[in-house]
PDB file of C-alpha atoms in Angstrom:
ATOM      1  CA  MET A 289      56.245  39.474 147.343  1.00  0.00           C
ATOM      2  CA  ILE A 290      56.856  39.133 143.624  1.00  0.00           C
ATOM      3  CA  SER A 291      60.385  40.049 142.646  1.00  0.00           C
ATOM      4  CA  ILE A 292      61.024  42.522 139.877  1.00  0.00           C
ATOM      5  CA  THR A 293      62.741  41.029 136.860  1.00  0.00           C
ATOM      6  CA  ASP A 294      65.644  42.638 135.043  1.00  0.00           C
ATOM      7  CA  LYS A 295      63.360  42.995 132.022  1.00  0.00           C
ATOM      8  CA  THR A 296      60.851  44.984 134.075  1.00  0.00           C
ATOM      9  CA  LEU A 297      63.592  47.261 135.410  1.00  0.00           C
ATOM     10  CA  GLN A 298      64.781  47.764 131.848  1.00  0.00           C
ATOM     11  CA  ASP A 299      61.243  48.544 130.647  1.00  0.00           C
ATOM     12  CA  LEU A 300      60.866  51.086 133.463  1.00  0.00           C
ATOM     13  CA  GLU A 301      64.245  52.599 132.537  1.00  0.00           C
ATOM     14  CA  PHE A 302      65.319  52.178 136.156  1.00  0.00           C
ATOM     15  CA  LYS A 303      68.990  52.739 135.294  1.00  0.00           C
ATOM     16  CA  THR A 304      68.119  56.032 133.580  1.00  0.00           C
ATOM     17  CA  ILE A 305      66.212  57.151 136.673  1.00  0.00           C
ATOM     18  CA  LEU A 306      69.190  56.319 138.896  1.00  0.00           C
ATOM     19  CA  GLU A 307      71.508  58.242 136.582  1.00  0.00           C
ATOM     20  CA  THR A 308      69.188  61.258 136.781  1.00  0.00           C
ATOM     21  CA  ILE A 309      69.161  61.058 140.583  1.00  0.00           C
ATOM     22  CA  SER A 310      72.947  60.696 140.584  1.00  0.00           C
ATOM     23  CA  ASP A 311      73.320  63.823 138.460  1.00  0.00           C
ATOM     24  CA  LEU A 312      71.452  65.790 141.142  1.00  0.00           C
ATOM     25  CA  CYS A 313      73.855  64.716 143.913  1.00  0.00           C
ATOM     26  CA  ASN A 314      76.524  67.151 145.095  1.00  0.00           C
ATOM     27  CA  THR A 315      79.233  64.685 146.148  1.00  0.00           C
ATOM     28  CA  GLU A 316      80.918  61.764 144.429  1.00  0.00           C
ATOM     29  CA  THR A 317      79.881  59.516 147.322  1.00  0.00           C
ATOM     30  CA  GLY A 318      76.274  60.590 146.887  1.00  0.00           C
ATOM     31  CA  LYS A 319      76.449  60.019 143.140  1.00  0.00           C
ATOM     32  CA  GLN A 320      77.832  56.503 143.660  1.00  0.00           C
ATOM     33  CA  LYS A 321      75.268  55.626 146.345  1.00  0.00           C
ATOM     34  CA  ALA A 322      72.445  56.817 144.079  1.00  0.00           C
ATOM     35  CA  LEU A 323      73.633  54.480 141.324  1.00  0.00           C
ATOM     36  CA  GLU A 324      73.630  51.556 143.795  1.00  0.00           C
ATOM     37  CA  ILE A 325      69.929  51.880 144.680  1.00  0.00           C
ATOM     38  CA  ILE A 326      67.976  48.655 144.175  1.00  0.00           C
ATOM     39  CA  PRO A 327      64.270  47.888 144.657  1.00  0.00           C
ATOM     40  CA  PHE A 328      63.235  46.441 148.019  1.00  0.00           C
ATOM     41  CA  LYS A 329      63.042  42.657 147.982  1.00  0.00           C
ATOM     42  CA  THR A 330      60.251  42.272 150.540  1.00  0.00           C
ATOM     43  CA  GLU A 331      57.245  44.266 151.633  1.00  0.00           C
ATOM     44  CA  GLU A 332      58.471  44.057 155.230  1.00  0.00           C
ATOM     45  CA  THR A 333      61.755  45.768 154.354  1.00  0.00           C
ATOM     46  CA  LEU A 334      59.885  48.422 152.395  1.00  0.00           C
ATOM     47  CA  MET A 335      57.492  49.122 155.252  1.00  0.00           C
ATOM     48  CA  ASP A 336      60.352  49.331 157.795  1.00  0.00           C
ATOM     49  CA  SER A 337      62.141  51.887 155.634  1.00  0.00           C
ATOM     50  CA  LEU A 338      58.972  53.921 155.116  1.00  0.00           C
ATOM     51  CA  LEU A 339      58.403  53.966 158.882  1.00  0.00           C
ATOM     52  CA  GLN A 340      61.961  55.161 159.498  1.00  0.00           C
ATOM     53  CA  THR A 341      61.523  57.881 156.893  1.00  0.00           C
ATOM     54  CA  SER A 342      58.219  58.986 158.433  1.00  0.00           C
ATOM     55  CA  GLU A 343      59.814  59.144 161.884  1.00  0.00           C
ATOM     56  CA  TYR A 344      62.724  61.180 160.531  1.00  0.00           C
ATOM     57  CA  VAL A 345      60.450  63.656 158.750  1.00  0.00           C
ATOM     58  CA  ALA A 346      58.239  63.944 161.848  1.00  0.00           C
ATOM     59  CA  SER A 347      61.278  64.881 163.942  1.00  0.00           C
ATOM     60  CA  PHE A 348      61.371  68.235 162.121  1.00  0.00           C
ATOM     61  CA  SER A 349      57.819  69.173 163.141  1.00  0.00           C
TER      62      SER A 349
END
């Protein structure tokens, strides 16, 4: 997988997005964790996380 460069993250205003997400968090821990989000490095890691999320959401049905 092609890695995302710092320039690309800057162009996408990734830091601004994380700050917006952080502002929506209710706890200081949540705010800090939101600011620590980084893009997935591999497609495999991304797909594993998406599967876990799908399983979690499905558990409410």
